[in-house]
Coordinates of C-alpha atoms in Angstrom, one line a residue:
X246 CA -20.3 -6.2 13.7
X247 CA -18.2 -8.2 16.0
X248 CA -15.1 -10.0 16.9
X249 CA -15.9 -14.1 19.1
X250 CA -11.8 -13.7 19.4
X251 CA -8.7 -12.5 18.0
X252 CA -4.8 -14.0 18.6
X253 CA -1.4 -12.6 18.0
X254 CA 0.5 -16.2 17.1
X255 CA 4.3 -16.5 16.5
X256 CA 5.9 -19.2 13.2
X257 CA 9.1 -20.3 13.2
X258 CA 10.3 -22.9 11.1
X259 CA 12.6 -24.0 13.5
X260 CA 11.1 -23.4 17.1
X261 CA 7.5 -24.0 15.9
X262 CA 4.5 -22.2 16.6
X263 CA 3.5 -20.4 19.8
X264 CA 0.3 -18.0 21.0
X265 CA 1.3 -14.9 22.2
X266 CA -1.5 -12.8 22.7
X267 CA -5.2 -13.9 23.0
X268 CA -8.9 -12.4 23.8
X269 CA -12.0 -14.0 23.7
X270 CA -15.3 -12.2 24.1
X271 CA -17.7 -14.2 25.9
X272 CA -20.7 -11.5 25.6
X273 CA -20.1 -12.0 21.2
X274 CA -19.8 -16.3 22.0
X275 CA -23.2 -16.2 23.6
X276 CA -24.8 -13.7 20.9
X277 CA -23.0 -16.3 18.4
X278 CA -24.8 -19.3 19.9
X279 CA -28.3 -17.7 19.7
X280 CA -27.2 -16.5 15.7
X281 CA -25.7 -19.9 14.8
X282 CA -28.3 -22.2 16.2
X283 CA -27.2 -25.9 15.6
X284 CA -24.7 -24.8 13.0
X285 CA -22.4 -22.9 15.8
X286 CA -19.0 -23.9 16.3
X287 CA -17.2 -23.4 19.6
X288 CA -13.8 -21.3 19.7
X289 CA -11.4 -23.8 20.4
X290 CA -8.3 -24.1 23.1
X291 CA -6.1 -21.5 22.0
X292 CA -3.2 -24.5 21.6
X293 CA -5.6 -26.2 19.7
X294 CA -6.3 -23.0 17.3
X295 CA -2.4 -22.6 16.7
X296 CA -2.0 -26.0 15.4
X297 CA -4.8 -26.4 13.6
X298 CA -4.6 -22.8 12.0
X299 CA -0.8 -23.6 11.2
X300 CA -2.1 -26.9 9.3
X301 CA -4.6 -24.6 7.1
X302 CA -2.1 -21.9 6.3
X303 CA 0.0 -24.3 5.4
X304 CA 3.1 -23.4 7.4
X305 CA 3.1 -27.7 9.0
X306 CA 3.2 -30.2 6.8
X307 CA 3.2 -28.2 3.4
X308 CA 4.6 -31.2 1.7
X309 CA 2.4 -33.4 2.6
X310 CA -1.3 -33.5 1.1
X311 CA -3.8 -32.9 3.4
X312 CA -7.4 -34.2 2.0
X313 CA -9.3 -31.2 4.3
X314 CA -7.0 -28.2 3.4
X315 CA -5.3 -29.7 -0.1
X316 CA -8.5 -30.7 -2.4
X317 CA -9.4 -28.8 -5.4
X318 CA -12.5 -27.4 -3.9
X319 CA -10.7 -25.5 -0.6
X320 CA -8.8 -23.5 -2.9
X321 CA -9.0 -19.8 -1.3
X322 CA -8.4 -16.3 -3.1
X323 CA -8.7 -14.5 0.0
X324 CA -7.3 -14.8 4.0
X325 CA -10.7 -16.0 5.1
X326 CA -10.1 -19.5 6.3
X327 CA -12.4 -22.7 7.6
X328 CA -10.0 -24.1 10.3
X329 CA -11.0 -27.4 11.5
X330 CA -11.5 -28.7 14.8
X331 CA -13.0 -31.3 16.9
X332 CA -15.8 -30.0 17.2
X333 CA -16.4 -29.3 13.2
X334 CA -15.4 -26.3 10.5
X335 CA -15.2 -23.2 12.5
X336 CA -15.6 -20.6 10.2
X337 CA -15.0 -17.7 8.8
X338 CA -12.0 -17.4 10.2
X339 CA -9.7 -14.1 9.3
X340 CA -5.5 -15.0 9.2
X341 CA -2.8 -13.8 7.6
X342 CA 1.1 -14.2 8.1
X343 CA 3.5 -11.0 7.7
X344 CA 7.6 -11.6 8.4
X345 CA 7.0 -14.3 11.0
X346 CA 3.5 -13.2 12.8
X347 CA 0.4 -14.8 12.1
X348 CA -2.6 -12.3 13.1
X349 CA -5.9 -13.9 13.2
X350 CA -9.7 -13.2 14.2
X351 CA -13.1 -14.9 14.2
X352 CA -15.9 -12.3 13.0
X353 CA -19.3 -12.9 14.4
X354 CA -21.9 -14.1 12.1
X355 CA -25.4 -12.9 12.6
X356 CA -27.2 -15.8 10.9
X357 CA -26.8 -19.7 10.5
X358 CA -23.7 -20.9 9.3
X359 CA -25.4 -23.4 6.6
X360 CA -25.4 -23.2 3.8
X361 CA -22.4 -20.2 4.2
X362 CA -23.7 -16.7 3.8
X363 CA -21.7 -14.9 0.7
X364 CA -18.8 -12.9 2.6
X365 CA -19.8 -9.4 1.5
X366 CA -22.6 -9.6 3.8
X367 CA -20.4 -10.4 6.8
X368 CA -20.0 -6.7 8.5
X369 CA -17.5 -8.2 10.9
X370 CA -14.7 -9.2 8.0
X371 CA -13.7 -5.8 7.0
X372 CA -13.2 -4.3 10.3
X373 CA -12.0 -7.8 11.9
X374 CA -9.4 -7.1 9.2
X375 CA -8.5 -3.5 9.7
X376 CA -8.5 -4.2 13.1
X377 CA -5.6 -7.0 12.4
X378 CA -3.9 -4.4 10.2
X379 CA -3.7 -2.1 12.8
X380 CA -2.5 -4.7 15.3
X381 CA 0.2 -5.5 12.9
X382 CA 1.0 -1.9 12.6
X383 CA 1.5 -1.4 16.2
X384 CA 3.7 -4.7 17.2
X385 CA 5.6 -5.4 13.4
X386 CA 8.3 -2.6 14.1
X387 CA 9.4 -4.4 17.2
X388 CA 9.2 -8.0 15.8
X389 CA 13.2 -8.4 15.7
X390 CA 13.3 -6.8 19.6
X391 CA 12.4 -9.6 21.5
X392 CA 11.7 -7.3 24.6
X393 CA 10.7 -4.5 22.9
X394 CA 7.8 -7.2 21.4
X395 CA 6.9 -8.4 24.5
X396 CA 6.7 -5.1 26.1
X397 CA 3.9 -4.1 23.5
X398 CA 2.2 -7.4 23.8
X399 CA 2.0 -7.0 27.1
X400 CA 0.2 -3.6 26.5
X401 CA -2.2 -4.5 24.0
X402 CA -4.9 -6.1 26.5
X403 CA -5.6 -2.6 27.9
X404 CA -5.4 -1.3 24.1
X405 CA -8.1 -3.1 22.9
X406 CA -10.1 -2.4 25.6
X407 CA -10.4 1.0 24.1
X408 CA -10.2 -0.3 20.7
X409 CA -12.5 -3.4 20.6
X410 CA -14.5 -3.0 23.8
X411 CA -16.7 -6.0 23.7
X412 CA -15.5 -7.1 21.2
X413 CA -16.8 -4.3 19.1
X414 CA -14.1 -2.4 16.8
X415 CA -14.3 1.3 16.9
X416 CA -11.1 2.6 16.6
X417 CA -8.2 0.2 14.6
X418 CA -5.2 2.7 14.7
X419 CA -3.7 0.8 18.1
X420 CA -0.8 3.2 17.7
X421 CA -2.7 6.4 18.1
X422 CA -3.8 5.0 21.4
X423 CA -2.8 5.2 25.0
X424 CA -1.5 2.1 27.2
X425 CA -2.6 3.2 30.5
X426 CA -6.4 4.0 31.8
X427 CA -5.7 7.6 32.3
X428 CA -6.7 8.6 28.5
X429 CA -9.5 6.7 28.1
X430 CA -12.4 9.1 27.1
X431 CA -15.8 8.6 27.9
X432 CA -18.2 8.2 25.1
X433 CA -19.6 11.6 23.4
X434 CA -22.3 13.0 24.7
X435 CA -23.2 14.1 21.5
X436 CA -25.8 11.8 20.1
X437 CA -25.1 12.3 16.3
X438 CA -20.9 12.0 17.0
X439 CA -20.1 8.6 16.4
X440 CA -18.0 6.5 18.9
X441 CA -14.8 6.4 16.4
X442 CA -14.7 10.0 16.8
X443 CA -12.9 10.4 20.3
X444 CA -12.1 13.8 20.0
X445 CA -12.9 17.0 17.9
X446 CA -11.0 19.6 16.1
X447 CA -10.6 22.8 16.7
X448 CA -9.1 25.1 13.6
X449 CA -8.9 25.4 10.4
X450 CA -10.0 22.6 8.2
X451 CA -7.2 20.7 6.4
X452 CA -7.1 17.2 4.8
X453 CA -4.4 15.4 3.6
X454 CA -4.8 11.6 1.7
X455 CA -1.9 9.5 0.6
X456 CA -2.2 6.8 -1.8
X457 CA 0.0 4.1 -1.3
X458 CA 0.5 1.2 -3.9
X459 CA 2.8 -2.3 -3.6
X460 CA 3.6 -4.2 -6.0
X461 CA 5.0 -7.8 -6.0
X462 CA 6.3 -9.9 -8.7
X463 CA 7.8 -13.1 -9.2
X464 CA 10.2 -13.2 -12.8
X465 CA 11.3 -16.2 -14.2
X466 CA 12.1 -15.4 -17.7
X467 CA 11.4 -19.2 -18.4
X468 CA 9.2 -19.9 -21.6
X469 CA 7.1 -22.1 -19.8
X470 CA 6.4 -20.3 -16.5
X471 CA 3.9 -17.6 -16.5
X472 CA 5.4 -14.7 -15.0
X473 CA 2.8 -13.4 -11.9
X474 CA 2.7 -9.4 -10.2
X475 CA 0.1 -8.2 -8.0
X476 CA -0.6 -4.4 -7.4
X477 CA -2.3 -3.5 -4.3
X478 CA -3.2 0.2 -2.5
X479 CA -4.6 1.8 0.4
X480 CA -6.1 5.0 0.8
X481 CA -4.9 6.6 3.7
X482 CA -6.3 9.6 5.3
X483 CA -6.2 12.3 8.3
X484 CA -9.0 14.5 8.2
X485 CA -8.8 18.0 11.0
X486 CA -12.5 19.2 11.2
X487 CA -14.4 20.9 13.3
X488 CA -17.9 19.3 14.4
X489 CA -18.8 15.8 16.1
X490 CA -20.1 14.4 12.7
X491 CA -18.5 16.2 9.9
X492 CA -19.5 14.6 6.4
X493 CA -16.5 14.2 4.0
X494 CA -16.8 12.7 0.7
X495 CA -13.7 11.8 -1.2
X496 CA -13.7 10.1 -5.1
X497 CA -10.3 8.0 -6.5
X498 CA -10.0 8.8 -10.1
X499 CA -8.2 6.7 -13.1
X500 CA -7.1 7.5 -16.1
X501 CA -8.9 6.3 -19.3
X502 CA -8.5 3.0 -20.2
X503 CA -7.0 2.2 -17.2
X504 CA -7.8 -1.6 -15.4
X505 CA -10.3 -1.0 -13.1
X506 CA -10.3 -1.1 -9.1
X507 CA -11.0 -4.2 -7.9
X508 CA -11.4 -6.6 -4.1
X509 CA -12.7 -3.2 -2.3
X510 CA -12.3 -3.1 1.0
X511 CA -13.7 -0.1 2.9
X512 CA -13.4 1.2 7.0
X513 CA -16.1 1.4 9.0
X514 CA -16.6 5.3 8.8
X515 CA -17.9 4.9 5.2
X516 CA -21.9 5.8 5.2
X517 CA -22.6 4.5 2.3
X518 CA -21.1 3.2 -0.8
X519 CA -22.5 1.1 -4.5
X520 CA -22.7 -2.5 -3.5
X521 CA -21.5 -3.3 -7.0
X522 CA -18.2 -1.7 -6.3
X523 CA -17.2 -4.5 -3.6
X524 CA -18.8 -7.1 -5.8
X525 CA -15.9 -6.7 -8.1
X526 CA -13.3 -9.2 -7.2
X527 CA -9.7 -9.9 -9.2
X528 CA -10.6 -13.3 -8.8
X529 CA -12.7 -13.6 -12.3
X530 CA -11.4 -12.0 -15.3
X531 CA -12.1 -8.9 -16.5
X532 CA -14.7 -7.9 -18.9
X533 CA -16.8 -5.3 -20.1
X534 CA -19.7 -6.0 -17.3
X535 CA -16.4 -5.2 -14.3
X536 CA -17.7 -2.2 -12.5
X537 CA -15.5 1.0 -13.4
X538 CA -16.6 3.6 -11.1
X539 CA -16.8 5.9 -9.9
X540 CA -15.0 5.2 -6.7
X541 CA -17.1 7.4 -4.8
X542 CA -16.6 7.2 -0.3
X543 CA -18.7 9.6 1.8
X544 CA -17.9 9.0 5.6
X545 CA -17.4 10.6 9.2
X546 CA -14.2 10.4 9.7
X547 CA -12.4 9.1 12.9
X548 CA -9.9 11.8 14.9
X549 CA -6.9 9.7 13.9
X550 CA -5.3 8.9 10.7
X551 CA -6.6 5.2 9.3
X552 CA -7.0 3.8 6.2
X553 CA -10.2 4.5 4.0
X554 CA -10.0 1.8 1.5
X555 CA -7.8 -0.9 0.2
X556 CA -8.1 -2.5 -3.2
X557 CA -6.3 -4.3 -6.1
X558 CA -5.8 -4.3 -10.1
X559 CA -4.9 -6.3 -12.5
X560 CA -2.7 -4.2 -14.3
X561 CA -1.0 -5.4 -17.8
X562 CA 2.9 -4.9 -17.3
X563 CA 5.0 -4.7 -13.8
X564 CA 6.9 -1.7 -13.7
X565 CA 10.4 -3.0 -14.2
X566 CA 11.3 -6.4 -15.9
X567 CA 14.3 -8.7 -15.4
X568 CA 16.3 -11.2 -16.2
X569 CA 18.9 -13.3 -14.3
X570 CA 21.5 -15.7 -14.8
X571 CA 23.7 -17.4 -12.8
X572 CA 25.7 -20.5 -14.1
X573 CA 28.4 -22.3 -12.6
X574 CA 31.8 -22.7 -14.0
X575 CA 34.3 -24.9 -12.4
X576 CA 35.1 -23.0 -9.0
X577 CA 33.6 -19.9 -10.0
X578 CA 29.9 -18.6 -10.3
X579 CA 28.8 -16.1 -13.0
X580 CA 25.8 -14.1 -12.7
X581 CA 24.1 -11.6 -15.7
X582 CA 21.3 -9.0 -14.4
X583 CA 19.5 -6.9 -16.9
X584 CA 16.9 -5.2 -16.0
X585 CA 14.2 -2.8 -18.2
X586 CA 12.0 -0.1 -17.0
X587 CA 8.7 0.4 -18.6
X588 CA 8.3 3.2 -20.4
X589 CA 5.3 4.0 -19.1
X590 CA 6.8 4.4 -15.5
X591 CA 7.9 7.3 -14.5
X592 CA 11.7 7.5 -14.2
X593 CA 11.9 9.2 -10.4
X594 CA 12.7 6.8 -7.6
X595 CA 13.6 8.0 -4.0
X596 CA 15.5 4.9 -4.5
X597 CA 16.1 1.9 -6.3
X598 CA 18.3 -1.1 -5.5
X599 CA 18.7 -4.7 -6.8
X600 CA 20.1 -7.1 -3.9
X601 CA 21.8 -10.3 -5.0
X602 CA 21.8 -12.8 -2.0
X603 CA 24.3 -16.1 -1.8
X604 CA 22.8 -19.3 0.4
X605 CA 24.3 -21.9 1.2
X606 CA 28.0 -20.5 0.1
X607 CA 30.7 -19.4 1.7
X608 CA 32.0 -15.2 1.8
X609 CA 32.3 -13.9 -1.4
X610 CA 36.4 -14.3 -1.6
X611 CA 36.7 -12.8 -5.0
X612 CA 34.8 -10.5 -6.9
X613 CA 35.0 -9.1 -10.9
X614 CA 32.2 -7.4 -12.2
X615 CA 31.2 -4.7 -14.7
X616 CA 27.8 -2.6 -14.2
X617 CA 26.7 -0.6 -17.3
X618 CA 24.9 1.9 -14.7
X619 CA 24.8 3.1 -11.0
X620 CA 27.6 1.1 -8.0
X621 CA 27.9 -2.3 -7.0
X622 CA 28.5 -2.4 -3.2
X623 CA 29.4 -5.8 -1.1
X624 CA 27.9 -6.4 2.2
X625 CA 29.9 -6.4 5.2
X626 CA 28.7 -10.2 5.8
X627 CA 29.9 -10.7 2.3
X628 CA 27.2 -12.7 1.0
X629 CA 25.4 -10.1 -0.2
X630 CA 26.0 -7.7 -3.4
X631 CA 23.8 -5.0 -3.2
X632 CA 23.5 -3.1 -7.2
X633 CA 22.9 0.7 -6.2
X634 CA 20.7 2.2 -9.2
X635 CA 20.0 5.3 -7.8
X636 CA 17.1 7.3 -8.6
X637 CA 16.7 7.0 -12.4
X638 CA 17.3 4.6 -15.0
X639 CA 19.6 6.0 -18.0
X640 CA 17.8 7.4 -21.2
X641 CA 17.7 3.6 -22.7
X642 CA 15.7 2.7 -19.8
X643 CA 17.8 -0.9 -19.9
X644 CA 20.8 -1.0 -17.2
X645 CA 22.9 -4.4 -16.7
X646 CA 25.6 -5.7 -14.7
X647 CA 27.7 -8.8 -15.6
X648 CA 30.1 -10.9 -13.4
X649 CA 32.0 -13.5 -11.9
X650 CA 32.4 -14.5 -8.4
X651 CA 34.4 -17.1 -6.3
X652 CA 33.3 -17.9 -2.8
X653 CA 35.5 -19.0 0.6
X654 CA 34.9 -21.9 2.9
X655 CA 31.3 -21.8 4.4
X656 CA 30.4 -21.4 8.0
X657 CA 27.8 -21.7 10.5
X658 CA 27.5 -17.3 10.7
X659 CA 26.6 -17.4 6.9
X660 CA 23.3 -17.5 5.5
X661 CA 21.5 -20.7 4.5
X662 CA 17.9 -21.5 3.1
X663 CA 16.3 -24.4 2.5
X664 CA 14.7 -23.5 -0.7
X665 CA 17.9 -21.7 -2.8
X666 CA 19.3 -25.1 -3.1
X667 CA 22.3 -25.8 -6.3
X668 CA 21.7 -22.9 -8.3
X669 CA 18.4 -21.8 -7.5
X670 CA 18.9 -18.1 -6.9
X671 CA 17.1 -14.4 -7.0
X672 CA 17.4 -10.8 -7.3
X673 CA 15.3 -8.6 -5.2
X674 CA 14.3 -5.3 -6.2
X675 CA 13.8 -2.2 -3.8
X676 CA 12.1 1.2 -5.2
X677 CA 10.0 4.2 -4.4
X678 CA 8.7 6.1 -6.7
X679 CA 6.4 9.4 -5.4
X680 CA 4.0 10.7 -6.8
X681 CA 3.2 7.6 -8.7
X682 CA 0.9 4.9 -8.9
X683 CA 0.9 1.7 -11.3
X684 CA -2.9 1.7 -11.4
X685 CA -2.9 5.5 -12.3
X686 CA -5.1 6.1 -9.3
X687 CA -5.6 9.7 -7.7
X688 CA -6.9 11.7 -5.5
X689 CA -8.7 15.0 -7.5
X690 CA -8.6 18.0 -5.1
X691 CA -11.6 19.8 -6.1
X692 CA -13.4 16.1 -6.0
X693 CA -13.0 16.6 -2.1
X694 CA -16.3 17.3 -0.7
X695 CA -16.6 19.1 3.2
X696 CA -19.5 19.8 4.2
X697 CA -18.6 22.2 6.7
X698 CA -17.4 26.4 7.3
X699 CA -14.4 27.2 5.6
X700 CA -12.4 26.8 3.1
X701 CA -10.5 23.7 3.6
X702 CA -6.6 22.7 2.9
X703 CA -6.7 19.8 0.8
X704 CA -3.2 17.6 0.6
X705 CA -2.6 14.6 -1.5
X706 CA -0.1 12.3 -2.7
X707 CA 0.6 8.9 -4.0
X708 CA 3.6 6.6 -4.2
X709 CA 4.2 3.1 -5.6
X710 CA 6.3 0.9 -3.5
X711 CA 8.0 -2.9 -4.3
X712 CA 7.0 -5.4 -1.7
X713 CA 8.7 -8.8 -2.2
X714 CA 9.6 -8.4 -5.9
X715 CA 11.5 -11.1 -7.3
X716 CA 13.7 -12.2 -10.3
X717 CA 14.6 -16.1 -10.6
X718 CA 17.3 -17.4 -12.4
X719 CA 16.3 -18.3 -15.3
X720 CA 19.0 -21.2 -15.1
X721 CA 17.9 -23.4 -12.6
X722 CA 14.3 -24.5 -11.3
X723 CA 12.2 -21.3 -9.5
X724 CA 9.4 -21.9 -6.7
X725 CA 6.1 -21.5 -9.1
X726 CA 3.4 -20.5 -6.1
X727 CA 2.9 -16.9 -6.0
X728 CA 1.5 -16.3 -2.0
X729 CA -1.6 -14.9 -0.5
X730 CA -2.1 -10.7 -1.0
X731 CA -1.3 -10.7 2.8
X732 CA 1.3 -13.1 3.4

């Protein structure tokens, strides 16, 4: 259960690629020639890595077909990639590209390399990949400060020192770590407390667990395009308990009749868990033989908050569907947005917005509109109407705005994109809905197990959360490729 290298790499359409963080672990190279034999591939040049991992995620040359990375049998349903290089198919290789960063690792396989072991029984994936997550978690809030990136890059070497020491991941939540040497602790003496454990508790014993769902959905209202969502959680928990190995066990329930859990991941701390559960994969369809539950994880849990599980569904309906027009007539553009929640959603949101972006136009120079619910704001740039909902949807469930809009001269300060070309054109929603989940899942209270003195305070919540959820116009031709879970 180890990492041959990891990289922090940097996509811009415009500027290119560019590496800006990089370890290699020689000790886990060596342990993955002796593993490999004569089917080990070497870990390239790290300029070497970024172009030929851009050419597999397809982020160079995307129009043009590539034999090695375009033919029917490469196609991938997960972010584990074969990335070739001159020295053959280096493989597996973990990536995945989130607002502009590509985050990438290489896993250490214990075994020959042919014919490919199946993936569930490569340890290294899952915490290669929570390892990422939390690398992504640390640096991502400072992606649009260019200093304020660099200043955290420039921290993470000493970071992973304490979180991947050889190359070994024991503790993934980089934020909940210290930049300098001064708090490094030294391993437990305890021999039962295990090494992701860096501290204990003292007090009384409280748990809290928040489920967190996102959703993404891409609308097109067209008769012959297949409208696609994706629902996708994580379990995240914070455990305070006293002892060096405290055993916690902790069961998601659904309701009946509900679509079943599905592409299980599950952090290190887990002791043990039914191999059928991570066997079930939303890449087949579903049938009666798709494992159901229970969803049963008893673990140790780390001293920091991380993330127990994360998993998918293929649930029947999205939560709220759309329709959008926009036509041009003469000088002037009109748009129609109506938009339907389900009835089985629950009608709470923290918030809920629709925001109606114009490309490749000029400011918005005159504006008539009618909205049968909630406030239609302009944004300051004035390319930008931004449809205000609020937190519920009226009793009908069905809201709609209607309108007509004439733009001013374009210029280089307004907002252009390559592929909202003519009248190509969306509407993104924005929502939060607590204490709420699309897949139903919860967290029973009394299902929480502690296996230790006292009565223990048990917390937990849920919310669903939109995450790239679009609505095409229906009018004009609409990108068809729905992207990776993780993109």
């Amino acid at each position: 259960m180890a990492l041959r290298a990891l990289w922090l790499l940097r996509h811009d359409p415009a500027a290119g690629g560019a590496v800006l963080f990089s370890r290699r672990f020689p000790t886990v190279e060596l342990r993955a020639e002796t593993f490999n034999g004569s089917t080990h591939v070497p870990v390239p040049s790290d300029g070497a890595f970024l172009k030929a991992l851009l050419l597999e995620l397809r982020l160079v040359d995307e129009h043009v077909f590539v034999e090695q990375r375009d033919t029917c049998t490469r196609i991938s349903h997960s972010c584990v990639h074969s990335v070739s290089t001159s020295a053959g198919e280096l493989w597996p290789v973990l990536a995945f590209h989130k607002s502009g960063l590509i985050y990438a690792c290489v896993p250490l396989v214990e075994g020959s390399l042919e014919p490919r072991p199946p993936l569930l029984t490569v340890s290294g994936l899952s915490q290669g990949l929570a390892l990422l997550l939390g690398i992504m978690d640390y640096v991502s809030p400072s992606r649009k400060n260019e200093a304020e990136l660099k200043a955290k890059i420039g921290q993470l070497r000493n970071l992973l020192i304490q979180a991947c020491p050889l190359g070994t991941p024991l503790n993934t939540d980089i934020r909940s770590l210290n930049s300098s040497f001064e708090d490094i602790q030294e391993m437990p003496a305890d021999k039962d407390q295990p090494a992701w454990r860096s501290s204990t508790y003292k007090g009384k014993p409280q748990v809290n667990v928040c489920i967190t769902e996102k959703v993404k959905c891409m609308q097109y209202d067209q008769r012959d395009v297949m409208d696609t969502w994706q629902v996708y959680g994580a379990v995240n928990c914070k455990c305070d308990i006293e002892g060096s190995a405290p055993n916690v066990t902790l069961s998601l329930s659904l309701p009946t009749n509900a679509p079943p859990l599905q592409d299980i991941v599950v952090h290190h701390c887990v002791t043990s868990v039914d191999p059928a559960m991570l066997l079930s994969t939303s890449a087949e369809p579903l049938h009666d033989s798709v494992y159901n539950g229970p969803y049963k994880f008893p673990f140790i849990p780390p001293s920091e908050s991380f993330n127990l599980c994360y998993y998918t569904s293929q649930v029947p309906v999205p939560p709220i569907l759309g329709c959008y027009q926009l036509v041009e007539e003469g000088s002037q553009i009109k748009i129609t947005v109506n938009l339907k929640l389900h009835e089985s959603i629950k009608n709470s949101f923290e918030y809920c917005e629709a925001r109606i972006p114009f490309f490749n136009r000029g400011p918005i120079a005159q504006l008539e509109y009618k909205v049968s619910y909630g406030q239609l704001d302009l944004s300051r740039e004035k390319s930008l109407l931004v449809w205000v909902i609020g937190q519920k949807f009226p009793k009908s469930l069905e809201v709609s705005l209607t309108g007509t809009v004439s733009f001013g001269t374009a210029g280089k300060e307004h907002p252009t994109d390559y592929m909202c070309t003519g009248n190509t054109a969306y509407v993104k929603l924005y929502f939060r809905i607590p204490d709420f989940t699309l897949t139903g899942c919860y967290v029973d209270q009394h299902s929480v197990q502690i296996f230790v003195p006292g009565k223990p305070k048990i917390t937990a919540s849920r919310e669903l959360i939109s995450s790239d959820y679009y609505i095409w116009n229906s009018k004009a031709p609409a990108p068809m490729v729905y992207k990776p879970l993780l993109d």
